[in-house]
């Protein structure tokens, strides 16, 4: 499989949030006047101005040992993106699934899609609705990558937690790192590596990091997507027949 | 730092203590992570489990303010378990020196204590001297009065049980840390310490660091790649500002500020130029008169002549024995002892300990000039919470200045690298670079002195060398060159000719006869005939150790790891052959050092056949004896670090001695200086810190929406146990109160804080960042320094903002 991929090594992430800020900087996304809600995770969730969010989770293992997990959440750029189907069920060409990189990029035409359906289609709870009606998320810094640059979040990472490159190299890097990490953390794993282009390495139950760290069963890539695929031509045909 | 940032990657064991490096020095973790990937264990010792702890291999909790107990226990462990590097101690430290008969230590007090003056007579800590004027030594380290044996006796009290009962660190954790770190005592391994304000901001701040320096010397970790004592500076240019004499007790280049009793340069030089009778001691400070003369030449130019002692008499003098630190200045301001204040690039209404005292003090001023990027709480103190502007007489002037990317110049990082920066864009509106503001200000002052025929003592103002302007603007290059220094006349030195106006190539060529100038001898070589060395950007790394000797320039003389002559054995072979910082190489019968710039080019102490080489010098060239100080008789609070409680502490007894707190700590006596120990109204330990997302008092970062979004409000972190006890839920508003002030903060209730068991009792600790203030954002909260005490370390007078006592309660809605 060609194209690009991210490798996010959570064992190296210090939650400096350089990626979160660099993402806002490159995309010229604004900030909200947040409140501290008793957590350092802020804004509390992804939003239309926040495509990349470092999630903070405290976790205690069965021996009482405390861990503080950091999960730099972002779009996974699925190999077969269900959101594309969900959007294009309403509007053709609203999503660019770039052949060269594998980036899944939303266009302004996403205004015409049904946001709830798009959100439900995503196994990772990523898409957000902007005030102007567009559906938005991480673009894989499509513009930077097309110009031979690294995505902003990768460029700014000081520790090597964020990595980006050709799919094969990234997979090799991830598998190699997994082998090393397993010696100390037997539960270490790569999350959904075969289905997506943003590959996380975690050392514990993915749920300890984030509810949507792995594809959620409710909206997963499995049955629901298959159903949608089956009904897609019909629903589009139906929409075409409807007035306005 | 004795070493530098990249060198952390070379370490065999990284101890992070008194620092939250992952959060406050995030880029340092590039190198920490690199070492960790190569198998280096990372240890974090801290009152809180932080983002640093989350990445560490070993985390050990410690009650804030008990680091000497923790480290003293490590000294005992190293000695008891024979983990020390004996050859290194015997040859490169004063561990073998015999201490004089007057020295003693009894129940927490060293000899020479004067209880009335709260001061030690340090002369009682002198070494025993031989007839030849050199200290008596016993290189077997067995004489009961030698430093090593006294050290062993001193720390014999610091057993695991006692240490654990003071620090609250479980014994298992203590042992794990001691074992892991002490493993670097073998010759070919080096451990490093990364510390910051968690160590300095205590009434025993200097001794915290001294204690670690002793450990590094016992283990032979000084001078080596991956070793050293490494202060992570709290601002990008703290190192540079310190080098250039920011603090009251030094002039640029660590030359002591002249005191009133030293009326002539001859007297000054006599007092501050050390002598050594040891032919093997380089005693580098014997050169001090050259550096002072060159500094005076750079200040007063042609007016400075040998006949008038280079205008030494024009230098302002401090009163003997009087201190002029931050705490002293605000104490004096509070007591109306002066009336005007230039507040440049700082925010004392939020940054200073006991902030309410500082805010009150500002109301005693006639005028205050605030130079900053944004209006801050200092500039607007007169309209702050609880203040009636009508009652404030202080006239405040605000001068907007350029941000760092709007001006050219150098900054010096923690690793002593002077790095040149360029201007990216013009400053907005009327904002000016600091240099231009200073130029305009001084030009005006000088004009006033010129006009006024009765001006008091006009000579230093009228004669100050002041040629740093080109095209009508401040010229950073002209200042950088003056700092480096010039030849002021044609001279020939060692058959080489230099012309008047040539830049001096190295401080080894500075003179005491007025033929050279240098604004800071340490920076001599930073800007030479080769150009601006601080602007170099070559990426060669021939040693593979990450020295990058042609990237920027570092003091002294581009030496990337100082004391590097201690990284080799007596014959010049590296203790660690895999990571040689320097190495003595003999080719065709001629020897030379390869690798980093050595601490002096003298040959090794021994020839290849083991005979002594009398042309050699000992490695610690800045010390008169040529060796490093395990016994440090220069510190005001004792030659060995001793555990004392913070001035505000949760315990009534110190199990190590009858002395509860540092007997010579700096204290102040105004109505605003209230200290409460073991007061049931303030039962919890408080501490302050920073987060990644904000910088200092947040004057810059609170105005950056992306950063404010990530950390929008003052918070107080506390354990689940304490929160339960006080009925506080996560996210509730809590009230935190100390004997000095009161704050509202969002409660973060977390497992990352746990109660400590201290002397059999449960002790809770809470912590707050000090980034906030009332100007912005609307619900951001106020400064955590409203809580902290203005008490200080006796050596540096840094305030004890890392350990004090508070109460917390839920804010009733």
PDB file of C-alpha atoms in Angstrom, chain B residues 489-584:
ATOM      1  CA  UNK B 489      47.046  50.611  21.411  1.00  0.00           C
ATOM      2  CA  UNK B 490      49.494  48.824  19.110  1.00  0.00           C
ATOM      3  CA  UNK B 491      51.060  45.956  21.025  1.00  0.00           C
ATOM      4  CA  UNK B 492      53.198  42.899  20.436  1.00  0.00           C
ATOM      5  CA  UNK B 493      52.357  39.818  22.459  1.00  0.00           C
ATOM      6  CA  UNK B 494      54.387  36.642  22.034  1.00  0.00           C
ATOM      7  CA  UNK B 495      55.833  37.902  18.729  1.00  0.00           C
ATOM      8  CA  UNK B 496      52.415  38.706  17.377  1.00  0.00           C
ATOM      9  CA  UNK B 497      51.435  42.256  16.540  1.00  0.00           C
ATOM     10  CA  UNK B 498      48.055  43.714  17.270  1.00  0.00           C
ATOM     11  CA  UNK B 499      46.923  47.150  16.152  1.00  0.00           C
ATOM     12  CA  UNK B 500      44.924  49.653  18.117  1.00  0.00           C
ATOM     13  CA  UNK B 501      41.265  48.931  17.365  1.00  0.00           C
ATOM     14  CA  UNK B 502      41.775  45.207  16.642  1.00  0.00           C
ATOM     15  CA  UNK B 503      39.354  42.901  18.415  1.00  0.00           C
ATOM     16  CA  UNK B 504      41.074  40.831  21.116  1.00  0.00           C
ATOM     17  CA  UNK B 505      41.129  37.178  19.977  1.00  0.00           C
ATOM     18  CA  UNK B 506      40.914  35.576  23.450  1.00  0.00           C
ATOM     19  CA  UNK B 507      40.878  36.528  27.124  1.00  0.00           C
ATOM     20  CA  UNK B 508      44.340  35.052  27.520  1.00  0.00           C
ATOM     21  CA  UNK B 509      45.529  38.254  25.799  1.00  0.00           C
ATOM     22  CA  UNK B 510      43.715  40.737  28.038  1.00  0.00           C
ATOM     23  CA  UNK B 511      46.084  43.023  29.982  1.00  0.00           C
ATOM     24  CA  UNK B 512      46.073  44.954  33.221  1.00  0.00           C
ATOM     25  CA  UNK B 513      47.985  47.949  31.823  1.00  0.00           C
ATOM     26  CA  UNK B 514      45.128  49.549  29.885  1.00  0.00           C
ATOM     27  CA  UNK B 515      46.224  48.205  26.496  1.00  0.00           C
ATOM     28  CA  UNK B 516      43.008  46.178  26.156  1.00  0.00           C
ATOM     29  CA  UNK B 517      39.318  46.750  26.760  1.00  0.00           C
ATOM     30  CA  UNK B 518      36.662  44.109  27.328  1.00  0.00           C
ATOM     31  CA  UNK B 519      33.112  44.589  28.552  1.00  0.00           C
ATOM     32  CA  UNK B 520      33.112  41.024  29.808  1.00  0.00           C
ATOM     33  CA  UNK B 521      36.288  38.962  29.797  1.00  0.00           C
ATOM     34  CA  UNK B 522      34.298  35.693  29.638  1.00  0.00           C
ATOM     35  CA  UNK B 523      32.941  36.766  26.241  1.00  0.00           C
ATOM     36  CA  UNK B 524      36.354  37.638  24.846  1.00  0.00           C
ATOM     37  CA  UNK B 525      36.543  35.596  21.598  1.00  0.00           C
ATOM     38  CA  UNK B 526      32.818  35.863  20.906  1.00  0.00           C
ATOM     39  CA  UNK B 527      33.322  38.547  18.247  1.00  0.00           C
ATOM     40  CA  UNK B 528      36.773  38.581  16.646  1.00  0.00           C
ATOM     41  CA  UNK B 529      38.603  39.340  13.420  1.00  0.00           C
ATOM     42  CA  UNK B 530      36.967  36.137  12.122  1.00  0.00           C
ATOM     43  CA  UNK B 531      33.584  37.758  12.596  1.00  0.00           C
ATOM     44  CA  UNK B 532      30.635  37.291  14.896  1.00  0.00           C
ATOM     45  CA  UNK B 533      31.287  33.827  16.292  1.00  0.00           C
ATOM     46  CA  UNK B 534      27.881  33.758  17.983  1.00  0.00           C
ATOM     47  CA  UNK B 535      26.326  33.781  14.495  1.00  0.00           C
ATOM     48  CA  UNK B 536      28.171  30.650  13.356  1.00  0.00           C
ATOM     49  CA  UNK B 537      25.885  27.892  12.091  1.00  0.00           C
ATOM     50  CA  UNK B 538      28.196  25.065  10.994  1.00  0.00           C
ATOM     51  CA  UNK B 539      27.002  21.594  11.816  1.00  0.00           C
ATOM     52  CA  UNK B 540      30.294  19.651  12.059  1.00  0.00           C
ATOM     53  CA  UNK B 541      30.514  17.266  14.992  1.00  0.00           C
ATOM     54  CA  UNK B 542      33.881  15.533  14.675  1.00  0.00           C
ATOM     55  CA  UNK B 543      33.820  14.043  18.195  1.00  0.00           C
ATOM     56  CA  UNK B 544      30.332  12.591  17.716  1.00  0.00           C
ATOM     57  CA  UNK B 545      29.496  13.894  21.206  1.00  0.00           C
ATOM     58  CA  UNK B 546      27.238  16.664  19.961  1.00  0.00           C
ATOM     59  CA  UNK B 547      29.686  19.444  20.864  1.00  0.00           C
ATOM     60  CA  UNK B 548      28.974  21.263  17.548  1.00  0.00           C
ATOM     61  CA  UNK B 549      31.914  23.537  18.235  1.00  0.00           C
ATOM     62  CA  UNK B 550      31.272  25.711  15.189  1.00  0.00           C
ATOM     63  CA  UNK B 551      27.610  26.262  15.942  1.00  0.00           C
ATOM     64  CA  UNK B 552      27.339  29.571  17.824  1.00  0.00           C
ATOM     65  CA  UNK B 553      30.046  30.212  20.414  1.00  0.00           C
ATOM     66  CA  UNK B 554      30.204  29.396  24.086  1.00  0.00           C
ATOM     67  CA  UNK B 555      32.114  30.797  27.011  1.00  0.00           C
ATOM     68  CA  UNK B 556      34.801  30.277  28.087  1.00  0.00           C
ATOM     69  CA  UNK B 557      36.820  30.216  24.819  1.00  0.00           C
ATOM     70  CA  UNK B 558      34.257  27.921  23.158  1.00  0.00           C
ATOM     71  CA  UNK B 559      34.790  25.148  25.725  1.00  0.00           C
ATOM     72  CA  UNK B 560      31.616  23.084  25.506  1.00  0.00           C
ATOM     73  CA  UNK B 561      32.169  21.037  28.667  1.00  0.00           C
ATOM     74  CA  UNK B 562      33.932  22.865  31.446  1.00  0.00           C
ATOM     75  CA  UNK B 563      36.306  21.178  33.914  1.00  0.00           C
ATOM     76  CA  UNK B 564      36.992  18.726  31.086  1.00  0.00           C
ATOM     77  CA  UNK B 565      40.518  18.057  32.338  1.00  0.00           C
ATOM     78  CA  UNK B 566      38.770  16.048  35.058  1.00  0.00           C
ATOM     79  CA  UNK B 567      37.362  13.710  32.368  1.00  0.00           C
ATOM     80  CA  UNK B 568      40.790  12.123  31.914  1.00  0.00           C
ATOM     81  CA  UNK B 569      43.088  10.203  34.226  1.00  0.00           C
ATOM     82  CA  UNK B 570      46.419  11.547  35.442  1.00  0.00           C
ATOM     83  CA  UNK B 571      48.057  10.535  32.157  1.00  0.00           C
ATOM     84  CA  UNK B 572      45.449  12.243  30.005  1.00  0.00           C
ATOM     85  CA  UNK B 573      43.503   9.118  29.005  1.00  0.00           C
ATOM     86  CA  UNK B 574      39.707   9.508  29.123  1.00  0.00           C
ATOM     87  CA  UNK B 575      38.034   7.776  32.074  1.00  0.00           C
ATOM     88  CA  UNK B 576      35.392   6.797  29.522  1.00  0.00           C
ATOM     89  CA  UNK B 577      37.209   5.811  26.303  1.00  0.00           C
ATOM     90  CA  UNK B 578      33.891   5.540  24.450  1.00  0.00           C
ATOM     91  CA  UNK B 579      33.012   9.188  25.022  1.00  0.00           C
ATOM     92  CA  UNK B 580      36.288  11.104  25.243  1.00  0.00           C
ATOM     93  CA  UNK B 581      35.709  14.827  25.787  1.00  0.00           C
ATOM     94  CA  UNK B 582      39.444  15.465  25.524  1.00  0.00           C
ATOM     95  CA  UNK B 583      42.413  13.151  25.143  1.00  0.00           C
ATOM     96  CA  UNK B 584      46.200  13.590  25.332  1.00  0.00           C
TER      97      UNK B 584
END
